[in-house]
PDB file of C-alpha atoms in Angstrom:
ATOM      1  CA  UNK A 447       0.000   0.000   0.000  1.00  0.00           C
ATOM      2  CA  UNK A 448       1.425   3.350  -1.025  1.00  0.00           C
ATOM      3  CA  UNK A 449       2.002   5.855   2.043  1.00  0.00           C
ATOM      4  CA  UNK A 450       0.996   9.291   1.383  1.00  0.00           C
ATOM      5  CA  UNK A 451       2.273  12.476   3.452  1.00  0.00           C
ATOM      6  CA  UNK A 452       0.192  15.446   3.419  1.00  0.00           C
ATOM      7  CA  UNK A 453       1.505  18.392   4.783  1.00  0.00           C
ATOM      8  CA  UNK A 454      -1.884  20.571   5.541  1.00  0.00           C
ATOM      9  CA  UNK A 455      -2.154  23.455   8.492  1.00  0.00           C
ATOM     10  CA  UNK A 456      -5.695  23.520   8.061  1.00  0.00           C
ATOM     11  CA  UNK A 457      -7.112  21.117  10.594  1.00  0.00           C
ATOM     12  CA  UNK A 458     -10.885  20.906   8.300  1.00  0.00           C
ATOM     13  CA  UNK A 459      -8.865  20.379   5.494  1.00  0.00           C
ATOM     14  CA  UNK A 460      -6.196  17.884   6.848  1.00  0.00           C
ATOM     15  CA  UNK A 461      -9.119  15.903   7.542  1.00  0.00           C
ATOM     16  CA  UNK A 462     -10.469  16.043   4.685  1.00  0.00           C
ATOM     17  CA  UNK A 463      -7.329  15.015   2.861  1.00  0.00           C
ATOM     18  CA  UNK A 464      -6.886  11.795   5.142  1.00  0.00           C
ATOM     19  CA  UNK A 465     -10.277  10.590   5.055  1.00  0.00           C
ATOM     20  CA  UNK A 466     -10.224  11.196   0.643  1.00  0.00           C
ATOM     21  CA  UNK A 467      -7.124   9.254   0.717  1.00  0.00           C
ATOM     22  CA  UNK A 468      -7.629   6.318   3.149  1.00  0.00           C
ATOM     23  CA  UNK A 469     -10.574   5.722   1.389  1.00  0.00           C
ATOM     24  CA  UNK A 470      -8.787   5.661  -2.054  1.00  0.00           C
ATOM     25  CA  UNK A 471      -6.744   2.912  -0.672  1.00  0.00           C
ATOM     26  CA  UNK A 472      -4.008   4.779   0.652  1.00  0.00           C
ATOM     27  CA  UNK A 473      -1.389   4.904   3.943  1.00  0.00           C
ATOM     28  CA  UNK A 474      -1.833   8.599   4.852  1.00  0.00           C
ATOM     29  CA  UNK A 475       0.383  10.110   7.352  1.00  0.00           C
ATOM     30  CA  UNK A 476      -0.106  14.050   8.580  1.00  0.00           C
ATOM     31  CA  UNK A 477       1.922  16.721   9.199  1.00  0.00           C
ATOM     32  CA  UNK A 478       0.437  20.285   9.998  1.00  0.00           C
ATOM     33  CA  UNK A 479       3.825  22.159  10.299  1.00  0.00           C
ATOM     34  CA  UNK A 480       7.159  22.241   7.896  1.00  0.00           C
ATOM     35  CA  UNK A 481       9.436  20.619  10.853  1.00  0.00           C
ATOM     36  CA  UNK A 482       7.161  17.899  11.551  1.00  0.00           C
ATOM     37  CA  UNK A 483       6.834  17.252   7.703  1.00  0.00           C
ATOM     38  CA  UNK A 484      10.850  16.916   7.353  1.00  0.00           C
ATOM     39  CA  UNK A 485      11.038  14.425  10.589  1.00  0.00           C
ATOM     40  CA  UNK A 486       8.052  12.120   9.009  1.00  0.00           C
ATOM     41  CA  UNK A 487       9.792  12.398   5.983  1.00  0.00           C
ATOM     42  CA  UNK A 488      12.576  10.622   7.506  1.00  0.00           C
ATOM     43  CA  UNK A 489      10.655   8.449   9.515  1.00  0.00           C
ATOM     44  CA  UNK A 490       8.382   7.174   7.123  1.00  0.00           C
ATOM     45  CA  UNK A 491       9.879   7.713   3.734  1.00  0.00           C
ATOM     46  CA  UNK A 492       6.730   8.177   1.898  1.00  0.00           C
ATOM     47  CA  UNK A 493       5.880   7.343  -1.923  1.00  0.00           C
ATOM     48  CA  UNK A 494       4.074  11.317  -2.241  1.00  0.00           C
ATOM     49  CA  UNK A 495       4.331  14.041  -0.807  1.00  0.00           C
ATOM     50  CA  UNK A 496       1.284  16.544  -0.505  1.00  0.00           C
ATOM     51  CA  UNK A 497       2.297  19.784   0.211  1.00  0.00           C
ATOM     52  CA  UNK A 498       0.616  22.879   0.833  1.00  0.00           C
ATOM     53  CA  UNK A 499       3.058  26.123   0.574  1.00  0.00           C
ATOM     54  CA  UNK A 500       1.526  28.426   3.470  1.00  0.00           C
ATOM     55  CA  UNK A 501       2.702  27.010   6.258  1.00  0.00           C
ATOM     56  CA  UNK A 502       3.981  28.331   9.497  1.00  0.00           C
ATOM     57  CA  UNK A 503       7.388  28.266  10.368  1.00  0.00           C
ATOM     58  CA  UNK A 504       8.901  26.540   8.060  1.00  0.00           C
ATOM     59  CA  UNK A 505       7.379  27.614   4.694  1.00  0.00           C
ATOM     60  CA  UNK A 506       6.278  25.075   1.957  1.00  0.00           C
ATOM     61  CA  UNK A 507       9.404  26.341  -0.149  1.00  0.00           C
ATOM     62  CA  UNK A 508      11.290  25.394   2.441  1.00  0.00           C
ATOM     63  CA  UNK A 509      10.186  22.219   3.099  1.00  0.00           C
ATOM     64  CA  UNK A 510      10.046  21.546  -0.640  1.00  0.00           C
ATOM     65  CA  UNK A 511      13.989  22.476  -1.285  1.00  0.00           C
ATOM     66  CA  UNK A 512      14.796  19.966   1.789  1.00  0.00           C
ATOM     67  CA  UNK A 513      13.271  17.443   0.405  1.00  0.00           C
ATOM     68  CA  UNK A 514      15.023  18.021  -2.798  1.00  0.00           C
ATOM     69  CA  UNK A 515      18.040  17.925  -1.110  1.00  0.00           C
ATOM     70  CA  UNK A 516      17.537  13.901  -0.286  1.00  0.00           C
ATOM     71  CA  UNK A 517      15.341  12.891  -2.312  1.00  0.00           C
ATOM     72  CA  UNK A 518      13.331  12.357  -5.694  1.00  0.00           C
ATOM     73  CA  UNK A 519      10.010  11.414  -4.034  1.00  0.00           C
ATOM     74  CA  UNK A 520       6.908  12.788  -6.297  1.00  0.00           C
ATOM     75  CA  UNK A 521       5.650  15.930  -5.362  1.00  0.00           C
ATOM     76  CA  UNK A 522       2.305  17.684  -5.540  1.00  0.00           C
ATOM     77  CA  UNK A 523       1.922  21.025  -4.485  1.00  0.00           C
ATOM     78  CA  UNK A 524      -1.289  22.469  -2.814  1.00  0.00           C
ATOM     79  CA  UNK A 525      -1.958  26.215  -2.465  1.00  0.00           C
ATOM     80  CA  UNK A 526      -4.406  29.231  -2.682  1.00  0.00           C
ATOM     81  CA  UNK A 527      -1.920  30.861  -4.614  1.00  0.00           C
ATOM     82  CA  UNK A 528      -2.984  30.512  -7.888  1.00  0.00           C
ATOM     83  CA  UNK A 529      -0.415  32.619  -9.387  1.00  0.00           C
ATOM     84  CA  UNK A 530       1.127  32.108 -12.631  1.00  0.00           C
ATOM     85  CA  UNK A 531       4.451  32.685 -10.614  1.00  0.00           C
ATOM     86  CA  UNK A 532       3.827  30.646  -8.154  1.00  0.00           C
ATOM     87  CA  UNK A 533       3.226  27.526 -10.143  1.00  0.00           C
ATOM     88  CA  UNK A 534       6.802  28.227 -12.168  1.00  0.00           C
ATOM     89  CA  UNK A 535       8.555  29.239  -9.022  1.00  0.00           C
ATOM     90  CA  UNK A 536       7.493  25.544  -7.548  1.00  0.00           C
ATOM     91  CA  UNK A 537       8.202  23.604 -10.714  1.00  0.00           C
ATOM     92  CA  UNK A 538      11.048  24.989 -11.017  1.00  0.00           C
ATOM     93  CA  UNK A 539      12.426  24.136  -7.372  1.00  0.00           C
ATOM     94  CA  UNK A 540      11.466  20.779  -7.881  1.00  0.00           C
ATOM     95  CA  UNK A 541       7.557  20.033  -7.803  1.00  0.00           C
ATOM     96  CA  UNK A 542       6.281  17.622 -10.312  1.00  0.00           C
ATOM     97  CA  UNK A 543       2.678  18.971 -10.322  1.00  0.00           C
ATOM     98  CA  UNK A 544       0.642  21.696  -8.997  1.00  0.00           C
ATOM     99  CA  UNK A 545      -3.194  22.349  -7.962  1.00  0.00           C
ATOM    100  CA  UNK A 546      -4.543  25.627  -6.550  1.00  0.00           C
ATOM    101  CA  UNK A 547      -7.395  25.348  -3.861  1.00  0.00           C
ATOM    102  CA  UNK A 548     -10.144  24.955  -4.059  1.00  0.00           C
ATOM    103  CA  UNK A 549      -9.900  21.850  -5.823  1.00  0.00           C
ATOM    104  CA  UNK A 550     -12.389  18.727  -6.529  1.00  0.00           C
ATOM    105  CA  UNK A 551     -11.916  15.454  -5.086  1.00  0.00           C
ATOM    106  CA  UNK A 552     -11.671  13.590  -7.986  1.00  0.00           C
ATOM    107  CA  UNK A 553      -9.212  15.528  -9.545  1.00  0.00           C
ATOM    108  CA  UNK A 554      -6.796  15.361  -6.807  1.00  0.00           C
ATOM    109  CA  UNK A 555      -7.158  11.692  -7.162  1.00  0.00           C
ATOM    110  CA  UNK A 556      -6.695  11.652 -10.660  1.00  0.00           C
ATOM    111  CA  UNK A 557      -3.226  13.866  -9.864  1.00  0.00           C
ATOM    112  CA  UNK A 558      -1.798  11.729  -7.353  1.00  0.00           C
ATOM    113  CA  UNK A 559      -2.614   8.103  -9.951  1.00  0.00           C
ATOM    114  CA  UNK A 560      -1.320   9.991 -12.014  1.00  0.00           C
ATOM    115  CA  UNK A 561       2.213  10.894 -10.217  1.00  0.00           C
ATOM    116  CA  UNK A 562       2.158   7.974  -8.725  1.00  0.00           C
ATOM    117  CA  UNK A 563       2.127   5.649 -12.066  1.00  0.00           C
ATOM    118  CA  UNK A 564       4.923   7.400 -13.626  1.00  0.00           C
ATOM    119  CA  UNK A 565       7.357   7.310 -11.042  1.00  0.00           C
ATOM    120  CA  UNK A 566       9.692   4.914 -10.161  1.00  0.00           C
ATOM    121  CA  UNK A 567      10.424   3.956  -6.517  1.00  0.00           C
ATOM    122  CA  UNK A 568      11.501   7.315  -4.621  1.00  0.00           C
ATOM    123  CA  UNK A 569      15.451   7.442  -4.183  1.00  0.00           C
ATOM    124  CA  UNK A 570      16.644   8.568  -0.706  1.00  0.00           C
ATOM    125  CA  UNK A 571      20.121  10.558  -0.145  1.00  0.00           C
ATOM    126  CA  UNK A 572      22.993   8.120  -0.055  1.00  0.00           C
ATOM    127  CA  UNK A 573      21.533   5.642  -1.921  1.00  0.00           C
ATOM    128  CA  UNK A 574      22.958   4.435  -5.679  1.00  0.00           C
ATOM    129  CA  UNK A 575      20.951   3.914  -8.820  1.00  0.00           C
ATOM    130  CA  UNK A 576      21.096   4.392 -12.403  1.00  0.00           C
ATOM    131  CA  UNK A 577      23.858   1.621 -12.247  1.00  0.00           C
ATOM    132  CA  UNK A 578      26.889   0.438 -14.542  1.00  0.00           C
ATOM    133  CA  UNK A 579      29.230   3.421 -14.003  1.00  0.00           C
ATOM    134  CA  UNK A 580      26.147   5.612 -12.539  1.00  0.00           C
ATOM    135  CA  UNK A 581      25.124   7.424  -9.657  1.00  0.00           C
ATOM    136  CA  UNK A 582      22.707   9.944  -8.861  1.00  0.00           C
ATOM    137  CA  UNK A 583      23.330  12.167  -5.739  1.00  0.00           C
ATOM    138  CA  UNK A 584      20.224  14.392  -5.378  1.00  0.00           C
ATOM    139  CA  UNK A 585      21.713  16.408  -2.152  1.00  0.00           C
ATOM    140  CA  UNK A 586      23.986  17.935  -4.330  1.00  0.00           C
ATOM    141  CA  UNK A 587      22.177  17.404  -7.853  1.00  0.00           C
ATOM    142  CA  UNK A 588      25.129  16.022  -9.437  1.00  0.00           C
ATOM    143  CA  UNK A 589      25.826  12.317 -10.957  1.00  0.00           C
ATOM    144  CA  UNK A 590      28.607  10.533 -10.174  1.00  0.00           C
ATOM    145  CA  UNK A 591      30.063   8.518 -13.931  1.00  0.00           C
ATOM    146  CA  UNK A 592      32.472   6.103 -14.361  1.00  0.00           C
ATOM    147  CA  UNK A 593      34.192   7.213 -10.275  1.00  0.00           C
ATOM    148  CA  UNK A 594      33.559  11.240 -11.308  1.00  0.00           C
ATOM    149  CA  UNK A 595      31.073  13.841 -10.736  1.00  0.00           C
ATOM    150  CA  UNK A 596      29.714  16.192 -13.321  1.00  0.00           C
ATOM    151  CA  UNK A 597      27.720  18.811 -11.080  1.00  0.00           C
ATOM    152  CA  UNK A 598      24.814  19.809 -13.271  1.00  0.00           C
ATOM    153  CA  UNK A 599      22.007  22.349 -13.382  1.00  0.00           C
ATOM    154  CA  UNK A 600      18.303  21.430 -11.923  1.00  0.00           C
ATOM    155  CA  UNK A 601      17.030  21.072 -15.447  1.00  0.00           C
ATOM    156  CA  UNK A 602      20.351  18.666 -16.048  1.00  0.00           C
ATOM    157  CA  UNK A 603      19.462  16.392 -13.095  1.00  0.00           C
ATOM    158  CA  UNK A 604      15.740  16.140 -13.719  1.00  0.00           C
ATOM    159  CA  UNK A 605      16.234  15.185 -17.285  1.00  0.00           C
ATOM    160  CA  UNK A 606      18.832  12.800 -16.618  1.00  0.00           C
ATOM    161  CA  UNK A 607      16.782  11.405 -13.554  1.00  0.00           C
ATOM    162  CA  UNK A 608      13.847  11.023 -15.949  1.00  0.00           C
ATOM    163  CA  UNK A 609      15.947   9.460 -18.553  1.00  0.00           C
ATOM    164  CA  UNK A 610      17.408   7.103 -15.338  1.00  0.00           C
ATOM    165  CA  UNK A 611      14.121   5.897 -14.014  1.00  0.00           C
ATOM    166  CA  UNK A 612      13.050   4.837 -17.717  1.00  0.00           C
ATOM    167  CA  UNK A 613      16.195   2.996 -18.585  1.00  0.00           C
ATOM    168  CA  UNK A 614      16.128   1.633 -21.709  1.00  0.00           C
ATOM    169  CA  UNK A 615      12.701   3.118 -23.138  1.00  0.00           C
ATOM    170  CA  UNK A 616      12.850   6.027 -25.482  1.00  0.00           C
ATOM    171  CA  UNK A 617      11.272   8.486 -24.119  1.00  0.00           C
ATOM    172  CA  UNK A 618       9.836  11.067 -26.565  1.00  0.00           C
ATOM    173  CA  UNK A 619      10.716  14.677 -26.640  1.00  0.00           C
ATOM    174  CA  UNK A 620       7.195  15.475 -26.156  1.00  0.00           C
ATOM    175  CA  UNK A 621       6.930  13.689 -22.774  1.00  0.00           C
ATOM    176  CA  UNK A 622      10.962  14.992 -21.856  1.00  0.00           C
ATOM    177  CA  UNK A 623       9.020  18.662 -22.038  1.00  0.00           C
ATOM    178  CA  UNK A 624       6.228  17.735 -19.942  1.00  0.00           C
ATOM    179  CA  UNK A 625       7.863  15.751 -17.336  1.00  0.00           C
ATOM    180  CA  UNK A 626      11.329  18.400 -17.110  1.00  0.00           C
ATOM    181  CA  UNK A 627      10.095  21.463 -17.994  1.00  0.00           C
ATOM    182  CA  UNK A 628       6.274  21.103 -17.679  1.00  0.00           C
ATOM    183  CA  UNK A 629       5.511  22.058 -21.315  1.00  0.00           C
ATOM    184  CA  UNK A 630       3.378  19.474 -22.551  1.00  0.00           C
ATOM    185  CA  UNK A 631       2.222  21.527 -25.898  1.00  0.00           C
ATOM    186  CA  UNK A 632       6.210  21.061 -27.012  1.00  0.00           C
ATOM    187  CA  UNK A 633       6.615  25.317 -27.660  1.00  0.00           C
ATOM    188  CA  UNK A 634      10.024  24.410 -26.826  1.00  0.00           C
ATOM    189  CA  UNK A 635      11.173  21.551 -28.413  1.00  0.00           C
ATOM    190  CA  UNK A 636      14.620  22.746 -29.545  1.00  0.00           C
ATOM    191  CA  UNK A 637      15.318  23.181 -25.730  1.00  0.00           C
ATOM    192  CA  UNK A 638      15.336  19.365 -25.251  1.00  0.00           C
ATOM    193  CA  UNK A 639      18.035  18.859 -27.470  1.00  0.00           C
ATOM    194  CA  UNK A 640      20.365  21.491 -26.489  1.00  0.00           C
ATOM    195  CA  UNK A 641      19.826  20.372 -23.121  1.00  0.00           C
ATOM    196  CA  UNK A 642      20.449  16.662 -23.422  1.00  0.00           C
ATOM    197  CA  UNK A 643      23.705  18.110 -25.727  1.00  0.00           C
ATOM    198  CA  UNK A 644      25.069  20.109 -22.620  1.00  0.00           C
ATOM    199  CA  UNK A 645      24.680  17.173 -20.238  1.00  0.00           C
ATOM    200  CA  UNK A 646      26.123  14.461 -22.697  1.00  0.00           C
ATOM    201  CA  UNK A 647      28.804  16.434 -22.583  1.00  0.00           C
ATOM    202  CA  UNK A 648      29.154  17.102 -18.977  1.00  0.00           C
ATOM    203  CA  UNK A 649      29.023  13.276 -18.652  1.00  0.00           C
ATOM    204  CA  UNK A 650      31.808  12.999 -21.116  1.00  0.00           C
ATOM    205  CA  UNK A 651      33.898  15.486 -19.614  1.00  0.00           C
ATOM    206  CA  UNK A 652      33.356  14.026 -16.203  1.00  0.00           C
ATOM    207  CA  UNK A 653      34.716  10.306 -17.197  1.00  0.00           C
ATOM    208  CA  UNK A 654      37.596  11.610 -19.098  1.00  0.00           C
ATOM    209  CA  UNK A 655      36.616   9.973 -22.775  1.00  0.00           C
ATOM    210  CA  UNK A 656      34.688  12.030 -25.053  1.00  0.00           C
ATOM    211  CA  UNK A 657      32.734   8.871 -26.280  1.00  0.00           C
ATOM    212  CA  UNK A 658      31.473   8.039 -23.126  1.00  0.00           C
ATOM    213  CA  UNK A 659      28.019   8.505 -22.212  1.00  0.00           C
ATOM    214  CA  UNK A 660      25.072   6.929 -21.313  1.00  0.00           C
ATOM    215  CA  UNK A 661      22.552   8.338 -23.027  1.00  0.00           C
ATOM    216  CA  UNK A 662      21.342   7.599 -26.711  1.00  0.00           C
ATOM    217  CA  UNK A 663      19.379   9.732 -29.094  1.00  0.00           C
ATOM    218  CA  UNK A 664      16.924   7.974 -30.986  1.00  0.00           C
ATOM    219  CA  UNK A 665      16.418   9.448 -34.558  1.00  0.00           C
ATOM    220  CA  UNK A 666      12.527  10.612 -34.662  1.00  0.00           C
ATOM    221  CA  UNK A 667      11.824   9.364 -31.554  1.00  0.00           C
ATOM    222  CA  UNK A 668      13.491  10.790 -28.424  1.00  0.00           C
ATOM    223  CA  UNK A 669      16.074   9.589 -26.281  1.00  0.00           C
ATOM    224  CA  UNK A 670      17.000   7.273 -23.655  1.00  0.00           C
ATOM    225  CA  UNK A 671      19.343   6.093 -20.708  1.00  0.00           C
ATOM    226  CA  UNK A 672      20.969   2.433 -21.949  1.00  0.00           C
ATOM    227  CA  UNK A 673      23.852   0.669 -19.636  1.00  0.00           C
ATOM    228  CA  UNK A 674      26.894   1.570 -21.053  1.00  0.00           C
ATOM    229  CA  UNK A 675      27.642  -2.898 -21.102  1.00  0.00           C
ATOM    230  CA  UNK A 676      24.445  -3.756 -22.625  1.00  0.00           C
ATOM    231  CA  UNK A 677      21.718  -3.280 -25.210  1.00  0.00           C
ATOM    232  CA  UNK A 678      20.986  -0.568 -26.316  1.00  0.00           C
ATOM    233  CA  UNK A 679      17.065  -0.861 -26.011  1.00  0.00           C
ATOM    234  CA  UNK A 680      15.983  -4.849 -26.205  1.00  0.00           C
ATOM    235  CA  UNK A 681      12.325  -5.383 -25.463  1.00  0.00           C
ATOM    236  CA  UNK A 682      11.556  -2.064 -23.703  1.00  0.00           C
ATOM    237  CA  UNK A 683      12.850  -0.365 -26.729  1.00  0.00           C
ATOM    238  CA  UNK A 684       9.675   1.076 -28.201  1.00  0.00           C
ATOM    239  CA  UNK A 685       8.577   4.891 -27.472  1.00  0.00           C
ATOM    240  CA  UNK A 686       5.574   5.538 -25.661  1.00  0.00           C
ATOM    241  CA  UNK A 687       3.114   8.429 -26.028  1.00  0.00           C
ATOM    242  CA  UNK A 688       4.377   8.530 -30.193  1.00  0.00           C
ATOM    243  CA  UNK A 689       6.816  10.389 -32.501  1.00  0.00           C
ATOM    244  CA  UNK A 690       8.808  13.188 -30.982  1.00  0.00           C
ATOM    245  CA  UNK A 691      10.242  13.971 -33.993  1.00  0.00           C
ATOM    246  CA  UNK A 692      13.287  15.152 -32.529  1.00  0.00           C
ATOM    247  CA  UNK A 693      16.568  13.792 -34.085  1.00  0.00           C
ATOM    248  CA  UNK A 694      19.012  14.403 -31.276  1.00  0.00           C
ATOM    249  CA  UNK A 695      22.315  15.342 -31.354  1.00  0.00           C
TER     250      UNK A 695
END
């Protein structure tokens, strides 16, 4: 059973949130304060992490760049700031989706399946993945390839971490946009590929050998992460969500 943290100040609301949950099928633990969301965050390592930004003390920012700093746990933003710059300003630091209050039930549902099913199982601080030569370090966004790290920017790590958790399946440029930089309409599709050129080349530059990386464009298609010792795509190899027409560098 997933676990679900939802960091809420309003008591009505908290409620409301736990019983909506539970009865979706849910582990819901609550925090009403930023502290007490950080220590449960420890403690019980959720799969999600609902947040609400106006919170006392320790802001939802806050809590939100902390949790950044060890971890890539999903995370969905809840707020009465409905502000264009709001939303940016918390996808930007790190939040994979975003709904104003006052919302509907069933739409917060839908948001959390839908985080949910297209994330792999949340990495912690200290621990390894990505494998063969890989390592992601999100306390210090960075990855660590072939024994050396190549410090990169937040848009770096996120699209590597997206290519990471997907290993092996091309992943279009279309869904690259909306899962990185939250532009699902693809207005910015030439961004993708300058982006995945910068970090290829930070990778490169990192292990020393200017032929080393682990990522593969896909003519057409998209891109994806491949072990450097093994195929480049085998049976996962075909691109969900269709053509991103997006030849790669």
């Amino acid at each position: 059973m997933t676990r679900i943290l939802v960091v809420e100040d309003d008591p009505d609301l908290g409620l409301a949130l736990r019983v909506l949950l539970t009865r979706a099928g849910y582990e819901v633990a609550h925090a009403d304060d930023g502290r007490e969301a950080l220590r449960l965050l420890f403690a019980e390592r959720p799969g999600l992490l609902l947040l609400d930004i106006g919170l006392p003390g320790l802001d939802g920012w806050e809590v939100l760049e902390r949790t950044r700093d060890m971890s890539d746990l999903p995370v969905l933003l809840l707020t009465a700031r409905g502000a264009e710059s709001d939303r940016v300003r918390g996808l930007r630091a790190g939040a994979d989706d975003y709904l104003p209050k006052p919302f509907g039930n069933d739409e917060l549902l839908a948001r959390v399946e839908a985080l949910l099913r297209r994330s792999a199982p949340t990495r912690w601080a200290g621990d390894s993945f990505g494998g063969d030569g890989l390592r992601l370090v999100p306390e210090r966004r960075s990855a660590v390839w072939q024994g050396h790290e190549a410090r990169l920017s937040d848009i770096e790590y996120r699209l590597l971490q997206v290519l990471v958790r997907n290993r092996g399946r091309v992943i279009t440029t279309e869904q690259l946009l909306d899962r990185v930089w939250d532009d699902p309409e693809g207005t910015g599709r030439e961004r993708v590929k300058f982006a995945v050129l910068r970090l290829r080349r930070k990778l490169r530059q990192a292990a020393g050998d200017e032929a080393a990386d682990p990522l593969e464009a896909v003519r057409g298609l998209g891109y994806r992460y491949r072990a450097p010792d093994g195929p480049a795509g085998g049976e996962h190899g075909g691109a969900g969500g269709g053509a991103g027409g997006d030849e790669g560098p």
